PDB file of C-alpha atoms in Angstrom:
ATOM      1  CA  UNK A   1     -20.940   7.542 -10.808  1.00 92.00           C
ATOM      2  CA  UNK A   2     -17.109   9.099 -12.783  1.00 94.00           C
ATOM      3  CA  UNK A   3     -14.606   7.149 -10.451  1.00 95.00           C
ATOM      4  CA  UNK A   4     -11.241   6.530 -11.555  1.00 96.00           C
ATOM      5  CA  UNK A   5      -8.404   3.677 -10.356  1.00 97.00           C
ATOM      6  CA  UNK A   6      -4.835   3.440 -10.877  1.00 98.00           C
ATOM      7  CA  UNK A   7      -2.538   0.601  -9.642  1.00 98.00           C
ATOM      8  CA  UNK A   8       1.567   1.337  -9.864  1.00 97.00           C
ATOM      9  CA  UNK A   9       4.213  -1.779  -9.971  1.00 97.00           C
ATOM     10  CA  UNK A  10       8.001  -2.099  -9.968  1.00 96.00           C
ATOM     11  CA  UNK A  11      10.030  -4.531 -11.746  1.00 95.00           C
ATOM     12  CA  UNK A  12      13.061  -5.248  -9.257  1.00 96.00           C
ATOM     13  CA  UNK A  13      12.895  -6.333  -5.608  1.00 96.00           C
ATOM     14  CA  UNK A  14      15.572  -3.648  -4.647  1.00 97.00           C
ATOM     15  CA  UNK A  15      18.471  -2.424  -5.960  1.00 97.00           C
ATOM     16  CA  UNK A  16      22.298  -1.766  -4.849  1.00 97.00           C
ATOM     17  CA  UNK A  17      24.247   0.263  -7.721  1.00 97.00           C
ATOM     18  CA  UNK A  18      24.207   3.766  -8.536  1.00 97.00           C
ATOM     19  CA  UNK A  19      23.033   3.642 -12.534  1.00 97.00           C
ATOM     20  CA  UNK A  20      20.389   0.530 -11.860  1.00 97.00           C
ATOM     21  CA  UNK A  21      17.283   1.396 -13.033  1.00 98.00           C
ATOM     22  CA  UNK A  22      13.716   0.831 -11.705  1.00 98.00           C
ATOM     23  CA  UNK A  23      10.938   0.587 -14.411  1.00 98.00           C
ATOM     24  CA  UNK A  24       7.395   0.846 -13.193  1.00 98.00           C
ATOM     25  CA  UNK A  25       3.361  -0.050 -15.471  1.00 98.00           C
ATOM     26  CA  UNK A  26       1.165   2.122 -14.088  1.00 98.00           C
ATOM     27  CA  UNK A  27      -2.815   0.984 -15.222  1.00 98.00           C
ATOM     28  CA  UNK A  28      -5.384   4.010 -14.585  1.00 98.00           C
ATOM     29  CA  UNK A  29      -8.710   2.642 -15.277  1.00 97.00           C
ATOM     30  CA  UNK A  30     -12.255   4.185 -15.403  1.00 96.00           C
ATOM     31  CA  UNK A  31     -14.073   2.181 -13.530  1.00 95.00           C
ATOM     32  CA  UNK A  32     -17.468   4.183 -12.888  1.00 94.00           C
ATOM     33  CA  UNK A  33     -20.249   4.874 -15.220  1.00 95.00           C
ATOM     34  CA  UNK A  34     -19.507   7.584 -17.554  1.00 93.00           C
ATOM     35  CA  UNK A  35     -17.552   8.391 -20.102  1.00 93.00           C
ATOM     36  CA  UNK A  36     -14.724  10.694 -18.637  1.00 94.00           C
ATOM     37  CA  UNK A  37     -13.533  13.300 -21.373  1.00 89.00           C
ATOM     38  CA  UNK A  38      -9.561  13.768 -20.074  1.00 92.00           C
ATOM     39  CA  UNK A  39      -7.720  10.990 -18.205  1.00 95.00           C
ATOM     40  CA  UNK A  40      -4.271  12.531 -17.120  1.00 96.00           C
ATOM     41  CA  UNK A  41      -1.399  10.276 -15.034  1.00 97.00           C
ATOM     42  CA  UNK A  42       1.089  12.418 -13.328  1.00 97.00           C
ATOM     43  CA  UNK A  43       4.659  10.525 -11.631  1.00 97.00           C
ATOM     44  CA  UNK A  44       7.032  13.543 -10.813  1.00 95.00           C
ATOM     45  CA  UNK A  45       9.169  11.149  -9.084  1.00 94.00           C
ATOM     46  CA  UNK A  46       9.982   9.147 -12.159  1.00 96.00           C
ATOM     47  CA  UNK A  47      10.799   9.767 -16.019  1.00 96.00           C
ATOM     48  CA  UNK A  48       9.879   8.449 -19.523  1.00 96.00           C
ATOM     49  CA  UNK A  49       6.408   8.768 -18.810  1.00 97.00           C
ATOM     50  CA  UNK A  50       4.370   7.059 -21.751  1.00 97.00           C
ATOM     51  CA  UNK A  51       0.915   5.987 -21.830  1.00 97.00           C
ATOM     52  CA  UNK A  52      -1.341   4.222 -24.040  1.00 97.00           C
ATOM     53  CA  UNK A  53      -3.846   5.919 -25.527  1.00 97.00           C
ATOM     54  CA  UNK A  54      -1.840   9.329 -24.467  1.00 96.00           C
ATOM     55  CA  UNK A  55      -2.549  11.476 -21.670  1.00 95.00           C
ATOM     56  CA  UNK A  56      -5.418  13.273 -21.979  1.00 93.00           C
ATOM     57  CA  UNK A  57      -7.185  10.879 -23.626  1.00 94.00           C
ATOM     58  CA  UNK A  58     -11.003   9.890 -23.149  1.00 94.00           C
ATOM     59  CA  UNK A  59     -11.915   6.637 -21.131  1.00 95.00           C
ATOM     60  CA  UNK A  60     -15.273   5.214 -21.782  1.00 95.00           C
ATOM     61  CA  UNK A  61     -16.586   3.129 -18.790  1.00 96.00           C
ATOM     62  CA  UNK A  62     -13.542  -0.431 -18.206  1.00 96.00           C
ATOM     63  CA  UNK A  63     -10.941   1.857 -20.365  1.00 97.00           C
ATOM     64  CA  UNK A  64      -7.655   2.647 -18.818  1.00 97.00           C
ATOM     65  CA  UNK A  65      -4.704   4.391 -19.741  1.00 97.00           C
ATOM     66  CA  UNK A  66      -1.486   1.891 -19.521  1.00 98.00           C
ATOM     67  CA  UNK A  67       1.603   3.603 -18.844  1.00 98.00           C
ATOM     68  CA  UNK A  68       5.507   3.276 -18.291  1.00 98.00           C
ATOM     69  CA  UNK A  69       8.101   4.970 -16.434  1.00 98.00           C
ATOM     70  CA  UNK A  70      11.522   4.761 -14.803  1.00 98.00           C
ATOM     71  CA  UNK A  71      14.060   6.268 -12.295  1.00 98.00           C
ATOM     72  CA  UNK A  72      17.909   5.762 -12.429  1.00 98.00           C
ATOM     73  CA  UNK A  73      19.200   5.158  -8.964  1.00 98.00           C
ATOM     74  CA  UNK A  74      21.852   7.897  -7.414  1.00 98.00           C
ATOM     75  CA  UNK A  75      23.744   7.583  -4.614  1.00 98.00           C
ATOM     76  CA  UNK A  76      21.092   9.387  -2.765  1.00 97.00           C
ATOM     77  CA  UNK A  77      19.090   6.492  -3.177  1.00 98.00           C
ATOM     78  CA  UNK A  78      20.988   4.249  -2.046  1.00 98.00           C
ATOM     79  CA  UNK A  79      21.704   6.288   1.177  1.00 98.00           C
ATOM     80  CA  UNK A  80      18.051   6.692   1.826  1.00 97.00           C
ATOM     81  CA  UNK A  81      18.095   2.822   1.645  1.00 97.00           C
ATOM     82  CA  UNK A  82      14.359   2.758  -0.381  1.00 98.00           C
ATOM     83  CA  UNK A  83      13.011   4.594  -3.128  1.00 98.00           C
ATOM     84  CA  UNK A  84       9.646   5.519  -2.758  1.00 97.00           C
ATOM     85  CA  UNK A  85       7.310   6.588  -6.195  1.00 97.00           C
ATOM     86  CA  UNK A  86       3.419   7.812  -6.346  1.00 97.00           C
ATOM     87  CA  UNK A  87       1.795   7.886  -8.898  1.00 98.00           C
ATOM     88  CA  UNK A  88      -1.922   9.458  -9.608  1.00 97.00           C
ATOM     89  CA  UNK A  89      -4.759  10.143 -12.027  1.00 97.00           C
ATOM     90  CA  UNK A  90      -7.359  12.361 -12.480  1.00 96.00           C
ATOM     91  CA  UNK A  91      -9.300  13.917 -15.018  1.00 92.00           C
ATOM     92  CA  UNK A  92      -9.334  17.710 -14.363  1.00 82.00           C
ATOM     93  CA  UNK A  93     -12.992  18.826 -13.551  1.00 73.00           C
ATOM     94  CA  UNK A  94     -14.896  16.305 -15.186  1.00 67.00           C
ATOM     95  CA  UNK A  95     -16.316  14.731 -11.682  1.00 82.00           C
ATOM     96  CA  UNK A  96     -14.062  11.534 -10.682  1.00 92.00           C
ATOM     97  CA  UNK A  97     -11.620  11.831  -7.764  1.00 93.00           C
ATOM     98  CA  UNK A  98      -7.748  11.914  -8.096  1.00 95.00           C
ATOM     99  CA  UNK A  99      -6.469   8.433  -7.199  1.00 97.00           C
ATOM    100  CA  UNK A 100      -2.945   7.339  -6.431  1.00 98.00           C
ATOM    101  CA  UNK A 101      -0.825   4.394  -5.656  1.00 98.00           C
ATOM    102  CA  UNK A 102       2.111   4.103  -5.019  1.00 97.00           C
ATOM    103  CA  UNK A 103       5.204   1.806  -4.622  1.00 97.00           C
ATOM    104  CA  UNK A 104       8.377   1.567  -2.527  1.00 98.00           C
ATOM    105  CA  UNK A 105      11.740  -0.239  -3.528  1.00 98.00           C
ATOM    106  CA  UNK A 106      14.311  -1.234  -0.980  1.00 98.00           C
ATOM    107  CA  UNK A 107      17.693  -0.652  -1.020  1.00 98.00           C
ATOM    108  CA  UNK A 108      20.436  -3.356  -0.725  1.00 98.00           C
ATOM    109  CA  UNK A 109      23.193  -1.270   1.233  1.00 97.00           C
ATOM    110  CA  UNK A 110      26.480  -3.186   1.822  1.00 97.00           C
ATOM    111  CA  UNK A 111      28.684  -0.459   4.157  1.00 98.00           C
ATOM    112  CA  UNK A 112      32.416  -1.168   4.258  1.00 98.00           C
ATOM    113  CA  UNK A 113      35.732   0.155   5.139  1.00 98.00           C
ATOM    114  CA  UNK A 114      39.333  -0.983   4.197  1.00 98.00           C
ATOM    115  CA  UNK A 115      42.113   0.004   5.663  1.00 98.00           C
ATOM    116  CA  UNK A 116      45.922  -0.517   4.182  1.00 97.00           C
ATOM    117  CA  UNK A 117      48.752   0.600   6.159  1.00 96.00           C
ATOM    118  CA  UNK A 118      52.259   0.845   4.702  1.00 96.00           C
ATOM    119  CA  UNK A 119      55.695   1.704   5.629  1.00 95.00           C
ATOM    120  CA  UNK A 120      57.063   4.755   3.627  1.00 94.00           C
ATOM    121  CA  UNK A 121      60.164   5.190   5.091  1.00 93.00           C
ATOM    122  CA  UNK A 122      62.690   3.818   7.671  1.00 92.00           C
ATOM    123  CA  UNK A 123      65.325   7.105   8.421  1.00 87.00           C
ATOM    124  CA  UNK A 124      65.965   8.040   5.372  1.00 86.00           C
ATOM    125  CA  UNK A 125      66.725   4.416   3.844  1.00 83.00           C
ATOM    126  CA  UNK A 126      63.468   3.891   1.907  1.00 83.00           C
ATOM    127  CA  UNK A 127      60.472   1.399   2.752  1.00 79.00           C
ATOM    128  CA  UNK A 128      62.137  -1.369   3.746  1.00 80.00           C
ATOM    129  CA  UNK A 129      64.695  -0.427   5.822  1.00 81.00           C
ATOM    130  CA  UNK A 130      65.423  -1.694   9.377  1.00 85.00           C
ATOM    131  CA  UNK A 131      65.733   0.257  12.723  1.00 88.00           C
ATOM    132  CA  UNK A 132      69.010   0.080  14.912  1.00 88.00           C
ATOM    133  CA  UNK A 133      69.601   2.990  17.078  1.00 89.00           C
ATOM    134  CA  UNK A 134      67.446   5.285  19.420  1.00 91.00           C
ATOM    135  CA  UNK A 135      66.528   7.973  17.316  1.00 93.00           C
ATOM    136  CA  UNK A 136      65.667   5.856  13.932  1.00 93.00           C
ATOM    137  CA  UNK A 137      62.498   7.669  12.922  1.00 95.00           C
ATOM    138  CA  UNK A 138      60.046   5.152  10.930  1.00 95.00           C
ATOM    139  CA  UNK A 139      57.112   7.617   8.529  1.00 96.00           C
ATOM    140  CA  UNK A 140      53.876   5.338   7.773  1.00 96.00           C
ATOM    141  CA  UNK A 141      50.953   5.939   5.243  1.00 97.00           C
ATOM    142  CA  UNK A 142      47.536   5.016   5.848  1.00 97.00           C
ATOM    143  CA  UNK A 143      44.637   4.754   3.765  1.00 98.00           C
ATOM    144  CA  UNK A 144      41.203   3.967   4.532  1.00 98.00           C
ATOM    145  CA  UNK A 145      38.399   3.407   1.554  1.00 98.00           C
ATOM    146  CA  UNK A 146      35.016   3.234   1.571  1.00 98.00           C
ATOM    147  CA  UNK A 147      34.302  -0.234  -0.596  1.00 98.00           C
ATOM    148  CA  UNK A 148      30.992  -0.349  -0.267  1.00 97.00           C
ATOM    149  CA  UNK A 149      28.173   0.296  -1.838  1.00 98.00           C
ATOM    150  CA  UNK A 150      27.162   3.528   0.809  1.00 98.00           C
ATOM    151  CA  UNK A 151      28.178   6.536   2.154  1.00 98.00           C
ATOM    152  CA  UNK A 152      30.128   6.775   5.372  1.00 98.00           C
ATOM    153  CA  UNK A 153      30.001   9.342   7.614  1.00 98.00           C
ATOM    154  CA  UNK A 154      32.549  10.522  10.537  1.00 98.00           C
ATOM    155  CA  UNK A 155      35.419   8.755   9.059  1.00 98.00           C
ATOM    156  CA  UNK A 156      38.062   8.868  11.215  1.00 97.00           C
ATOM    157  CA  UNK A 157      41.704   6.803  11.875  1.00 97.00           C
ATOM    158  CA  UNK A 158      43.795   6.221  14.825  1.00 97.00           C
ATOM    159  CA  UNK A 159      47.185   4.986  15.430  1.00 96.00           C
ATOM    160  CA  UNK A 160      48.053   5.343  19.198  1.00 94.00           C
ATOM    161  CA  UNK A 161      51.878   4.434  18.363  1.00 92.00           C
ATOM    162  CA  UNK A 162      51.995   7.554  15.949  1.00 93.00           C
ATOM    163  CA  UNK A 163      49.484   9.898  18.036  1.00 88.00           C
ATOM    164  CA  UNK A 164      48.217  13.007  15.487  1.00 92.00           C
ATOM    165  CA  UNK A 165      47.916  11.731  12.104  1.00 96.00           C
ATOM    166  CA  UNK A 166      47.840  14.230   8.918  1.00 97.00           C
ATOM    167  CA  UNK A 167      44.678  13.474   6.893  1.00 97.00           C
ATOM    168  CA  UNK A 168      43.500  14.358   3.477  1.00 97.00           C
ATOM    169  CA  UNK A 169      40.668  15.109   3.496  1.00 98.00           C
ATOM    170  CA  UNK A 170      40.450  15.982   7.277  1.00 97.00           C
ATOM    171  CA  UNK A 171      39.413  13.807   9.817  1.00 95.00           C
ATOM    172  CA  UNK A 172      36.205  13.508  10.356  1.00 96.00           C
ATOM    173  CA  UNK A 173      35.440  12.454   6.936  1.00 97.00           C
ATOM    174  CA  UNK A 174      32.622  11.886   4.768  1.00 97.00           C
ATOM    175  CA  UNK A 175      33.355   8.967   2.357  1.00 98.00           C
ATOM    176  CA  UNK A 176      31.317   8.211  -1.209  1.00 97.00           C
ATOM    177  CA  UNK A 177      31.674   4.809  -2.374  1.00 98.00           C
ATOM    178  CA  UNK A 178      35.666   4.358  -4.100  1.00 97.00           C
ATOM    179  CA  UNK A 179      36.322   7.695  -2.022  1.00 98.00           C
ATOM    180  CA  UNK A 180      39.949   7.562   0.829  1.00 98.00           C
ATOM    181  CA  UNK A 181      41.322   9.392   3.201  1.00 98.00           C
ATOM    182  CA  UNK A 182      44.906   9.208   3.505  1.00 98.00           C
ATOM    183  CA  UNK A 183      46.986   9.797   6.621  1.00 98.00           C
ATOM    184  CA  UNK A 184      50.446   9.991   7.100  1.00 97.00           C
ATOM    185  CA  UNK A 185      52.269   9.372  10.684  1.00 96.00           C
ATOM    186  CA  UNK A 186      56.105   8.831  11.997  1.00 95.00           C
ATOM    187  CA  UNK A 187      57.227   7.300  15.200  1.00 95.00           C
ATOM    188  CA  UNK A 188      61.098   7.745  16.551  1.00 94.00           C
ATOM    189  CA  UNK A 189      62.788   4.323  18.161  1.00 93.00           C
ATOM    190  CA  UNK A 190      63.640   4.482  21.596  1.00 91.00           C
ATOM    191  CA  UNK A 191      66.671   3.017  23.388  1.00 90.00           C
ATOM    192  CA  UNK A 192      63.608   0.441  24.885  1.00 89.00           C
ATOM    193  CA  UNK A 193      63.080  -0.565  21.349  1.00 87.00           C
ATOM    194  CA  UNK A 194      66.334  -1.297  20.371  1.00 88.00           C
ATOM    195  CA  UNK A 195      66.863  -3.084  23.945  1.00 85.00           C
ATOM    196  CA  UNK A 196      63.172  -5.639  23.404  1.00 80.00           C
ATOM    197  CA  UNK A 197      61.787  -4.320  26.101  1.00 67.00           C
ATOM    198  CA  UNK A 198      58.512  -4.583  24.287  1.00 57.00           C
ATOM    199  CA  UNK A 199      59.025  -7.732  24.269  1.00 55.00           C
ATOM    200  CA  UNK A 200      56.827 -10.252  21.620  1.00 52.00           C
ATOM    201  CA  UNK A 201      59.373 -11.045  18.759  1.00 59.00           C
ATOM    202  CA  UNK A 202      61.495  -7.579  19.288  1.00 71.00           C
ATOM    203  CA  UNK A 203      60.041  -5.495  15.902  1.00 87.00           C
ATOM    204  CA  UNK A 204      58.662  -2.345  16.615  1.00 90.00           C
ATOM    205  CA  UNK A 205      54.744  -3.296  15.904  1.00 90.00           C
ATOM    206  CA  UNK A 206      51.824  -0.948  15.000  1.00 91.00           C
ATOM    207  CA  UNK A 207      48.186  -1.190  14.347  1.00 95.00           C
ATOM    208  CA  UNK A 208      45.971   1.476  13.041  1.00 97.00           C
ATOM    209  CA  UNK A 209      42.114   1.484  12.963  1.00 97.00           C
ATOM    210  CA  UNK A 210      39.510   3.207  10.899  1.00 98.00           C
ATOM    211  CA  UNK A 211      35.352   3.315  11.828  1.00 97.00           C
ATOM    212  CA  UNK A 212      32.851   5.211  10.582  1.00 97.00           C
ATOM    213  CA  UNK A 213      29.231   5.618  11.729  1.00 97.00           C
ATOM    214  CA  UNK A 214      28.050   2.521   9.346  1.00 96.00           C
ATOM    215  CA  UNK A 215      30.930   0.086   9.646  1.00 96.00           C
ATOM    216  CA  UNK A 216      32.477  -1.792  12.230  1.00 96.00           C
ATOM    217  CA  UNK A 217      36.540  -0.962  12.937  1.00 97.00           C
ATOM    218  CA  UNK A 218      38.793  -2.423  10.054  1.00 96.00           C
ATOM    219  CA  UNK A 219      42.962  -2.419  11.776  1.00 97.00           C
ATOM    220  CA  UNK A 220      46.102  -2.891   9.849  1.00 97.00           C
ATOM    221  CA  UNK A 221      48.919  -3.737  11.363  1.00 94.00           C
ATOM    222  CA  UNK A 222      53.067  -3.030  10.289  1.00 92.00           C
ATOM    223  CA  UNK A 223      55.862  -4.619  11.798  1.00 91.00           C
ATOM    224  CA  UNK A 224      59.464  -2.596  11.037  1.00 91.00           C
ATOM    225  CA  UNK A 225      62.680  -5.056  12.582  1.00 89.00           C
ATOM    226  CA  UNK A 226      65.021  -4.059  14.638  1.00 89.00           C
ATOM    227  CA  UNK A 227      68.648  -4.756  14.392  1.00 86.00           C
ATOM    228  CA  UNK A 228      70.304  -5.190  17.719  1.00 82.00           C
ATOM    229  CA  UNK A 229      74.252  -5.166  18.169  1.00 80.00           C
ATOM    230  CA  UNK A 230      75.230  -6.283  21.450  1.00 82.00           C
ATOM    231  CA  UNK A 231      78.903  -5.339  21.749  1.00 84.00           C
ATOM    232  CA  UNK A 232      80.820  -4.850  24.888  1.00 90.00           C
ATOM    233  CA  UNK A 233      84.479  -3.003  24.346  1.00 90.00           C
ATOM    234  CA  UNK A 234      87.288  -3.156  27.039  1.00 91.00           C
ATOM    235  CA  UNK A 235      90.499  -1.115  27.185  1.00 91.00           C
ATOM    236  CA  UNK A 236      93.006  -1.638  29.707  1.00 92.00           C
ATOM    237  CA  UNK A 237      95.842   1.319  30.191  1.00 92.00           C
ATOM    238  CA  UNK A 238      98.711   1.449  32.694  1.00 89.00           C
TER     239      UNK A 238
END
């Protein structure tokens, strides 16, 4: 009666960094009634594959092969949100059955999305400048990072004050962990913006927003002041 087992473990409970690695014991035991002449354990999945006695080694009835292996998590991995590994054992044509097992490892995925938005320029007098006629043109700079842990898909950001945004890279993005895209914007004051007629505390205010398929919205908001002059002149001629 040749029959072989093999039972496959993990050492984590998941994992949530590109570089973490999962280590796996894999037993393979002959657990019929003959001697079988060449035991073989095969993971493609991971690497490092050592055993004890070596592959290819002859199991005499309660024998078994113990072996180690390991895979280094990529960002793929973490995408896929698990990492599943088989692992199997057989010994050619000498009568016992291939058997596998196998093991899957979760994935702790932690999708987020920053956004910063910053005032580069207020007509031509730098960052900080104020606003005080019609015309003042205001340039912004936004930036929106992926800080999490996986990738996000169909980046995109939106500033209805500012309308078509220049984005590098181009909007819709894809995003890898640390990865931006960077958008640039400018909005010219109106006469109702120097006169408040926006009302609130006067400043010309402005929110942008950036979402992706795995995050919720993330908004940043810039407020540039306006300087009002209220002057009325009067000259009386004969």
């Amino acid at each position: 009666n040749p029959h072989l087992s093999i039972t496959k473990d993990d050492d984590v409970d998941s994992y949530d960094s590109v570089g973490d690695v999962i280590s796996y014991s894999i037993v393979a035991t002959n657990d019929g009634n003959t001697t079988l002449a060449s035991v073989t354990v095969t993971d493609p999945n991971a690497s490092g594959l050592t055993c004890t006695p070596a592959n290819g080694s002859s199991l005499a009835p309660g024998e078994s092969l113990n072996c180690t292996a390991s895979h280094t998590i990529t960002q793929a991995d973490i995408d896929a949100g698990s990492y599943f590994n088989a692992a199997c054992v057989d010994d050619g044509e000498e009568g016992a059955e291939a058997a596998c097992d196998d093991v899957t490892t979760p994935a702790d995925q932690n999708p987020a999305l920053a956004i910063d938005k910053t005032v580069t320029d207020v007509d031509g007098g730098g960052s900080g400048g104020s606003v005080d006629e019609a015309g003042d043109v205001i340039t912004y700079q936004i930036v929106a990072t992926n800080t999490g842990n996986v990738t996000l898909h169909n980046v995109t950001v939106i500033d209805p004050l500012l309308g078509t945004l220049s984005c590098t890279p181009t909007q819709p993005a894809t995003l890898s962990p640390g990865a931006s895209i960077t958008c640039t914007g400018s909005y010219t004051a109106t006469q109702a913006d120097i006169n408040g007629n926006g009302g609130g505390d006067g400043d010309i205010d402005n929110t942008a927003t950036a979402d992706s398929n795995e995050t919720a919205p993330s908004s940043d908001s810039e407020d540039v002041p306006v300087v009002r002059a209220p002057s009325l002149a009067v000259d009386k001629i004969v």
